[in-house]
XYZ file of C-alpha atoms in Angstrom:
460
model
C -38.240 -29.508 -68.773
C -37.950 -32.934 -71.234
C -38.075 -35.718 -68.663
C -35.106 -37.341 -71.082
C -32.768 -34.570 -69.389
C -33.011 -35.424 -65.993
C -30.456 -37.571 -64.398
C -32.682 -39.998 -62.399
C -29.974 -41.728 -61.105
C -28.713 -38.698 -59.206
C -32.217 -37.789 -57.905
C -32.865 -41.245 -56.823
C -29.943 -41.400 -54.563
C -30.471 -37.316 -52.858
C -34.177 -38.836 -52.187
C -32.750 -41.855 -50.374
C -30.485 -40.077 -48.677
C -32.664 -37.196 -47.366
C -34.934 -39.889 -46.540
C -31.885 -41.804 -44.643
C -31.445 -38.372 -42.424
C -34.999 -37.621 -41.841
C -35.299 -41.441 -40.669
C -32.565 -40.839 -38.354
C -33.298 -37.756 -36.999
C -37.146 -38.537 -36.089
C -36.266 -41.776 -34.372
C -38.388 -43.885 -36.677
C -35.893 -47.006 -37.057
C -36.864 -49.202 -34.262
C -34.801 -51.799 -31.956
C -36.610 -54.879 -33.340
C -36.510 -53.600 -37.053
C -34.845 -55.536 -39.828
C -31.633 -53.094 -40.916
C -29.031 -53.171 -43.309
C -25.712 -51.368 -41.811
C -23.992 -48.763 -44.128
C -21.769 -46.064 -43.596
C -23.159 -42.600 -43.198
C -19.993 -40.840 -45.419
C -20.759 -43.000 -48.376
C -24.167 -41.648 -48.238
C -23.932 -37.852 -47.200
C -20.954 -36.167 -46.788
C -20.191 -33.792 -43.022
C -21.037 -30.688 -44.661
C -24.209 -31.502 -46.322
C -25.085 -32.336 -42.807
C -24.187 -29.286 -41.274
C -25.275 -27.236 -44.275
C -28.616 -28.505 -43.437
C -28.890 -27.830 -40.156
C -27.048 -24.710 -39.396
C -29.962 -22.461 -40.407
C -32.094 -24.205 -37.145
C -29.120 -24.782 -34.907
C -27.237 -21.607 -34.977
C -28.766 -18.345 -33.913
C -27.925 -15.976 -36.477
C -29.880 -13.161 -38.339
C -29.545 -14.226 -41.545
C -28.663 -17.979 -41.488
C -32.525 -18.805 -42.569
C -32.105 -17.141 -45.550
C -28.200 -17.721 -46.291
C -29.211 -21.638 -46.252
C -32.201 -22.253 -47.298
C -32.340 -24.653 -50.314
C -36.303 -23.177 -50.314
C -35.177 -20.073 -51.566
C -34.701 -18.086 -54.662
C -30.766 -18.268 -55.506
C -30.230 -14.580 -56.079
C -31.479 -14.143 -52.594
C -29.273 -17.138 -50.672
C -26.641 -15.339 -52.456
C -26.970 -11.784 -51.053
C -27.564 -12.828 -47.861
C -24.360 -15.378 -47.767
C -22.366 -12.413 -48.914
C -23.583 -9.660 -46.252
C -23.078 -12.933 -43.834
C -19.745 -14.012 -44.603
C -18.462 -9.964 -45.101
C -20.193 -9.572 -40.882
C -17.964 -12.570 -40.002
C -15.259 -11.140 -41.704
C -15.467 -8.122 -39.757
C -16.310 -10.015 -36.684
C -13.122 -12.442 -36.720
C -11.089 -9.030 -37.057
C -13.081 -7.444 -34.405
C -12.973 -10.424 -32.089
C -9.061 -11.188 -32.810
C -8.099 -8.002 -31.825
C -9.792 -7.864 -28.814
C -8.298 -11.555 -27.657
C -4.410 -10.047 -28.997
C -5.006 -6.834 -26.487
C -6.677 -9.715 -23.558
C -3.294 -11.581 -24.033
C -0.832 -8.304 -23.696
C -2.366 -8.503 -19.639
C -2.909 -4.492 -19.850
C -2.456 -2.397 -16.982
C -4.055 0.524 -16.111
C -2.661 3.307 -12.983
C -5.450 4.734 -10.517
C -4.069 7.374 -8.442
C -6.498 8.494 -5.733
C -5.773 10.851 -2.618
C -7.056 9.759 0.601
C -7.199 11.801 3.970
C -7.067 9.909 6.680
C -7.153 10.450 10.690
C -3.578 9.392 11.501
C -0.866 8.756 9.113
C 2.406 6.513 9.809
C 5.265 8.412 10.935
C 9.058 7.536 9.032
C 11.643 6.412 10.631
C 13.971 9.142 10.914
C 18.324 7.902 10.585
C 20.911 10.877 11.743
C 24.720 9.865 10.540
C 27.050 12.048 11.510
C 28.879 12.774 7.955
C 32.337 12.328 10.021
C 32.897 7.957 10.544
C 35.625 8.401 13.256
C 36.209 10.329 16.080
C 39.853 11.596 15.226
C 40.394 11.598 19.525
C 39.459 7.856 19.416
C 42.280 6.628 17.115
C 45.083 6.134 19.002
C 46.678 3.495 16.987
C 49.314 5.724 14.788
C 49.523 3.016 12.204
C 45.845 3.309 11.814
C 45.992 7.046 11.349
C 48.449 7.075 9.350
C 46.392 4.131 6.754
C 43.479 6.843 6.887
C 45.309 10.049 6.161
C 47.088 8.104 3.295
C 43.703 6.287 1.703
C 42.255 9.266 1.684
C 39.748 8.863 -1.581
C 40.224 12.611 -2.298
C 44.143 12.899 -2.380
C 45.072 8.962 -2.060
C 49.018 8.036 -1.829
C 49.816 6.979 -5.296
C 52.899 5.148 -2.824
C 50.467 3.505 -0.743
C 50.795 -0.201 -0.558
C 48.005 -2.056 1.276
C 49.571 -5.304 2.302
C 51.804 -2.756 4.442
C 49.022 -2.427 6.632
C 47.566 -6.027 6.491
C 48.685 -6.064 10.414
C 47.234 -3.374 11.666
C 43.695 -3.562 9.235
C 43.885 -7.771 10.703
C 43.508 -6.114 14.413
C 40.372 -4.941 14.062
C 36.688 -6.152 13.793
C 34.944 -3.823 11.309
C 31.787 -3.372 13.496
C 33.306 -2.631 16.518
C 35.993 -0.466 15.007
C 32.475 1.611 13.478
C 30.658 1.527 16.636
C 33.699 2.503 18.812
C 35.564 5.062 16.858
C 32.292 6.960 15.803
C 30.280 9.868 17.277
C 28.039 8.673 20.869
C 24.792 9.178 21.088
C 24.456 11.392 24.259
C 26.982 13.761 22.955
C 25.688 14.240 20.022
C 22.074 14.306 20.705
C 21.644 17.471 22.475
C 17.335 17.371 22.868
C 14.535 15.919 21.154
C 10.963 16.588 21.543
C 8.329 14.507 20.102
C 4.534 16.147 19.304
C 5.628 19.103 21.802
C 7.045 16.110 24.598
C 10.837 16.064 25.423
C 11.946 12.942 25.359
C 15.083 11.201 26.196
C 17.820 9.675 24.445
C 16.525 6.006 24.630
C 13.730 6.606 22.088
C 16.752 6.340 19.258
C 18.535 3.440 18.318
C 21.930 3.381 17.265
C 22.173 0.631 13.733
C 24.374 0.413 11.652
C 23.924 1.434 8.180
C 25.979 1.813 4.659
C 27.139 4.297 5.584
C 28.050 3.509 9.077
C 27.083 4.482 12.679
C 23.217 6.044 12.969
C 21.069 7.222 14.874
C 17.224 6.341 13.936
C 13.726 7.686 15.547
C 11.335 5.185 15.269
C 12.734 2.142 14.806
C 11.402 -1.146 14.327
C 14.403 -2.774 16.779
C 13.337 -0.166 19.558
C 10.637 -2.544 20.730
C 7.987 -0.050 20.913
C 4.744 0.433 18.472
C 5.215 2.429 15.331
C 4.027 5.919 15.608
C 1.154 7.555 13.919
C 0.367 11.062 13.474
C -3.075 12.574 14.256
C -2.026 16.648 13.361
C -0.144 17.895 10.492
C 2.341 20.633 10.975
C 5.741 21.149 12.648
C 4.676 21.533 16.044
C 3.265 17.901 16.256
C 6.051 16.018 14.827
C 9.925 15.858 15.690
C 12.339 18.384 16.874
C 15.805 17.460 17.560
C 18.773 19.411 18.123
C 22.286 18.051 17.502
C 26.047 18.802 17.910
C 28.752 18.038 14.531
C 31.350 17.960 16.904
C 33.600 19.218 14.379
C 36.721 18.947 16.209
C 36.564 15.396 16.515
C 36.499 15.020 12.397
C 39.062 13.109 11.145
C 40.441 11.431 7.646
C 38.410 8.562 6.493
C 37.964 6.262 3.179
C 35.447 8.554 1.223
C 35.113 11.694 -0.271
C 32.465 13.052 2.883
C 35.240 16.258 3.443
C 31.959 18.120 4.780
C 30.406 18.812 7.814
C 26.892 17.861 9.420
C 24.804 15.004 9.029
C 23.181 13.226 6.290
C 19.545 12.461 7.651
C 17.033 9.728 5.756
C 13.496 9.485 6.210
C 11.931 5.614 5.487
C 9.551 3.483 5.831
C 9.439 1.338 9.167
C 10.732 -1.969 9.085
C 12.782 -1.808 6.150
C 16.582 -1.043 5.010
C 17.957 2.357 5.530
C 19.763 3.249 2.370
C 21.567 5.947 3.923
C 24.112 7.064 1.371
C 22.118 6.876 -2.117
C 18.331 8.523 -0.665
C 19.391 10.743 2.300
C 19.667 14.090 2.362
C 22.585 16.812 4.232
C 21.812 18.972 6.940
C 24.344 21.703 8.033
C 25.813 23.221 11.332
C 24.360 26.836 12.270
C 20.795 25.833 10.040
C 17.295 25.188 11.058
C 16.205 22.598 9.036
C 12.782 22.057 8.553
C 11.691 18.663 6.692
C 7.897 18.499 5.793
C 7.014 14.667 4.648
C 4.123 13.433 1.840
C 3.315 9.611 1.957
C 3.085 7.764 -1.375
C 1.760 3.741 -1.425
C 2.360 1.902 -4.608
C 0.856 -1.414 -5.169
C 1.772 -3.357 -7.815
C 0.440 -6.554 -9.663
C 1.577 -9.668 -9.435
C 1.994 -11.621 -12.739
C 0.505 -12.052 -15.726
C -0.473 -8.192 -15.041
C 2.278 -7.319 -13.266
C 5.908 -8.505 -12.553
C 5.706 -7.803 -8.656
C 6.582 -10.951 -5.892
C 7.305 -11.253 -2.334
C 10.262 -13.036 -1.689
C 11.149 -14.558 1.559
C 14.302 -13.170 2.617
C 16.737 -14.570 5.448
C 17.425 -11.376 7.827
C 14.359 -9.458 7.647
C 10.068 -10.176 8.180
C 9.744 -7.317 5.197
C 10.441 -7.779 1.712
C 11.570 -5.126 0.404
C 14.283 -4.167 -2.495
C 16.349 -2.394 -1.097
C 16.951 -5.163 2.047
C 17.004 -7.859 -0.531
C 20.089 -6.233 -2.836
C 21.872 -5.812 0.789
C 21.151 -9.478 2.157
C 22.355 -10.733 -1.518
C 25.432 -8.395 -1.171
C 26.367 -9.911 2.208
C 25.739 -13.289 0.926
C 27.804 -12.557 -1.669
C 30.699 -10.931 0.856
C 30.622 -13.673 3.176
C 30.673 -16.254 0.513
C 33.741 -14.959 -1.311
C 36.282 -14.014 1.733
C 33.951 -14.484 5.105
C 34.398 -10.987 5.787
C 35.758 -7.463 4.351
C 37.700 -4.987 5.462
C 37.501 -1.126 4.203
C 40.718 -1.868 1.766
C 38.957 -4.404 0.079
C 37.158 -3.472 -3.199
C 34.080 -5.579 -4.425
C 33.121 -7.222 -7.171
C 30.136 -7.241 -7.128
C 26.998 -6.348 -9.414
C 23.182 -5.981 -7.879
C 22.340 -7.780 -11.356
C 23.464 -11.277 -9.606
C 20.469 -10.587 -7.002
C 17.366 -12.013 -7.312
C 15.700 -9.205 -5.840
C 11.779 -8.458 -7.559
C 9.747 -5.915 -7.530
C 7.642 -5.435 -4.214
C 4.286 -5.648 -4.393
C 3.753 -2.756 -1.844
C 6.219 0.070 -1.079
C 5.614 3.320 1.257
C 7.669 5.935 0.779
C 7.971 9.702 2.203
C 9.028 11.790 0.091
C 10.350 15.117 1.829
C 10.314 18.919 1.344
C 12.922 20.801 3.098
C 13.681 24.290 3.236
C 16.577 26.199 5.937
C 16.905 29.091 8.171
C 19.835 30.422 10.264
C 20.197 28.784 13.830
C 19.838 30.633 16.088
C 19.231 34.155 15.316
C 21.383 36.566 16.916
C 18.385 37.311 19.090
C 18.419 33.755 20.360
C 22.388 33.318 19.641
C 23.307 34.105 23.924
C 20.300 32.069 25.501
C 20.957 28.543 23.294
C 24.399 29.328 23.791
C 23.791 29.160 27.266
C 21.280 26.496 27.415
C 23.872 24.146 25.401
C 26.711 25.561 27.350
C 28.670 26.678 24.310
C 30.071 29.591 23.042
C 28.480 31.435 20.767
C 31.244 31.125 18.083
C 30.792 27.236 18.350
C 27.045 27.167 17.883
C 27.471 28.374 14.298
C 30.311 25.345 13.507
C 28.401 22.807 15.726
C 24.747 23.152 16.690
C 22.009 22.542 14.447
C 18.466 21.592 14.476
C 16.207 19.465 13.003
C 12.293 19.443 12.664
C 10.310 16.350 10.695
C 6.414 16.595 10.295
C 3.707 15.598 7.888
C 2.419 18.157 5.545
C -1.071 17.162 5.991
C -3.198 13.608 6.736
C -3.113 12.785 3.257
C -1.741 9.539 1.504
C -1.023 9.738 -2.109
C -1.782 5.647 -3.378
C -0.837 4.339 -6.417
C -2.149 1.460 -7.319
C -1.897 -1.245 -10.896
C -5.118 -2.751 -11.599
C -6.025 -5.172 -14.080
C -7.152 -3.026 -17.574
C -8.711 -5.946 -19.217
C -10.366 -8.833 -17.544
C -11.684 -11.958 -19.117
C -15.350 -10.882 -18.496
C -14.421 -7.608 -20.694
C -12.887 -10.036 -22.958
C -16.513 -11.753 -23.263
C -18.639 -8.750 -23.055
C -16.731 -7.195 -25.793
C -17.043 -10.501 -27.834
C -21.154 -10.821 -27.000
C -21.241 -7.114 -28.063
C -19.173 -7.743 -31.573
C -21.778 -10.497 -32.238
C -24.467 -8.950 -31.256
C -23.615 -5.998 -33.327
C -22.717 -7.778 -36.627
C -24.674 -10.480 -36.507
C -27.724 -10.588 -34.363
C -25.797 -13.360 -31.773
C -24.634 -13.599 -28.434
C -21.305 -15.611 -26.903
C -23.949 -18.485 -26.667
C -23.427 -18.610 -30.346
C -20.701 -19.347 -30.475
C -21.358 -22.392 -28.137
C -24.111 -23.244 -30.598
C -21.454 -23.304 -33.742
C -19.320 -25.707 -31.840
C -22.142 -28.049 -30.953
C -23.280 -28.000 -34.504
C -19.988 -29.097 -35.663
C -19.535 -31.764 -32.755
C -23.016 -33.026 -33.723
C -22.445 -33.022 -37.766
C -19.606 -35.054 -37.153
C -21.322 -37.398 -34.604
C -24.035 -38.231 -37.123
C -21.744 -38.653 -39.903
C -19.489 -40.850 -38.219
C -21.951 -43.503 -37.059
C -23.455 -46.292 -38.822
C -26.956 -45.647 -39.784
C -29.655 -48.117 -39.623
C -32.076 -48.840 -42.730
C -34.882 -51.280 -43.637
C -34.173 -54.272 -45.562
C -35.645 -53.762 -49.243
């Protein structure tokens, strides 16, 4: 090529200013050397600077030949292409990847798990009947019931007509007085093939008022455990309606026997919206699965134990009733059965639980007693035999088997999967590793370093 079409200006100042870098990079400018201060931008600009030393500084299967001024054009070409296309795929790859790390999936294991003993429920018996009818002697009183009747209420009846009267009475010892006893309704109970007497039940009340529970909490003995399934090792308890004493009350409960609730020890008997009926003159036998749930506590999951006021347990169901007597107490300082509510469990504050055990039961019915049997219970009981088919029935609660169904969130995408996954895209597309990626931020870090300071050169 003539020598009168080069520009010697422009190749003068790239060879002072590759010699300027090489100077600086090898350390060759001494402390006691005789320098001349410029600015490194007016010389080189930052990308020149990491164009040059990305091929060295970055580990990356192609980089050498991507940027290297050494080679043929045609070939930096091809390989910047098939390099910028694997980072193309890559920064799809990668931001997908970091979009599903940042949607905190969740994934369910459900495992079965025998073990040697089990935890037995806590076992409430409510008498579907609220007040003995031979208990309410007040004739103002009886007269309010048969009136409010929910299924046939007096369009007539006023309320405030009865303020006196409803005034009279405490609401908790108007329950625990006017409803069914314990020792008359509780005819025997055997536990794992041992009678037992009445003192291993506690009478609580519940929503839906006066119970009798088997293995309470408030009892002030251990919880029991199960070693054997089947329903000769669980509980057996035989019980009296006591229909005659049935009476009017403020609901629509116009049938007879008791509504029975299995739950987990320690925590809120929601009688009226997860119990199931039993009936007079049936055998009901109740077999019981366990399920455990554990659930994640945020980002994962939304679960949190909150401290409540009345009870060691968190659980949802005693939080929504704590909030709803807060609310109660706060709006009137009591209620009485007249009152109506309003009142939403939205206004609670009541999160998910980060464990739950529930028992989830299976219950099927036979006659009681058989008319072999019908003369010797009647007898045993000392009723007639006419009376054990409106009154007597019994009740049997076991476990199925040793077996605990747990259900547990875990965590479906960790930050270390988040990393592996990037390493692997890397890897796969470009020859790297996650170090890489460390590399490309130092490179930058250092390009701008170097062209930001003031180089040192010797005095002409």
């Amino acid at each position: 090529m003539p020598l009168t079409r080069i520009d010697v200006h422009s190749l003068k100042d790239f060879a002072k200013q590759q010699t300027v870098i090489d100077v600086v990079s090898d350390g060759k400018v001494g402390l006691d050397t005789p320098i001349k201060l410029e600015t490194y931008r007016d010389r080189v600009s930052w990308f020149a600077i990491f164009y040059k030393y990305i091929p060295d500084a970055v580990n990356l299967s192609g980089m050498k030949y991507a940027f290297n001024p050494a080679e043929v054009r045609w070939r930096r070409t091809i390989w910047l292409l098939v390099v910028l296309a694997c980072v193309a795929v890559l920064t799809q790859q990668i931001s997908n990847r970091i979009h599903h790390f940042l949607s905190t999936p969740v994934s369910v294991d459900v495992v079965y798990a025998y073990e040697d003993s089990v935890p037995f429920p806590s076992v409430a018996i409510c008498n579907i009947n609220v007040f003995r009818s031979s208990q309410l002697t007040d004739p103002r009183m009886r007269e309010f019931l048969r009136r409010f009747n929910l299924l046939a209420p007096d369009p007539e009846l006023n309320v405030s007509e009865y303020e006196s009267v409803l005034s009279s009475y405490e609401m908790t010892d108007m329950y625990l007085t006017l409803a069914h006893q314990l020792n008359e309704t509780v005819l025997a109970i055997s536990w794992n093939q041992n009678y037992q007497n009445n003192s291993v039940l506690t009478v609580r009340m519940t929503d839906w008022g006066v119970c009798f529970v088997f293995n309470d909490i408030d009892n002030g003995q251990e919880g029991l455990r199960v070693s054997s399934a089947g329903n000769s090792r669980g509980l057996e308890i035989f019980l009296d309606v006591l229909q005659t004493e049935y009476f009017f009350q403020p609901n629509m409960r116009v049938a007879a026997g008791f509504q029975v609730l299995l739950y987990d020890r320690g925590t809120e008997p929601l009688v009226s919206g997860q119990g199931f009926s039993i009936a007079s003159g049936v055998q009901t036998n109740v077999g019981v699965d366990i399920i455990e749930m554990t659930n994640l506590e945020e980002p994962y999951g939304q679960c949190r134990n909150k401290t409540l006021k009345y009870s060691d347990r968190y659980c949802h169901i005693t939080c929504e009733a704590e909030c709803k007597s807060e609310f109660l107490i706060g709006q009137c300082g009591c209620r009485t059965m007249a009152m109506t509510e309003n009142f939403t469990s939205e206004a609670c504050d009541c999160p998910l639980p980060c464990f739950t055990r529930e028992y989830v039961p299976s219950v099927s019915f036979s006659n009681f007693p058989s008319d072999f049997w019908a003369d010797v219970v009647a007898g045993l009981f000392q009723e007639t035999r006419s009376s054990i088919q409106k009154n007597l029935c019994a009740l049997t609660v076991y476990m199925k088997d040793l077996s605990i169904q747990r259900i547990s969130q875990q965590a479906d995408y960790t930050f270390a999967c988040l990393m592996s996954d990037i390493g692997g895209s890397l890897g796969l597309w470009l020859g790297g590793s996650v170090l890489t990626l460390f590399e490309l931020v130092d490179l930058i870090g250092y390009s701008a370093y170097v062209h930001s300071r003031r180089i040192p050169t010797s005095n002409p």
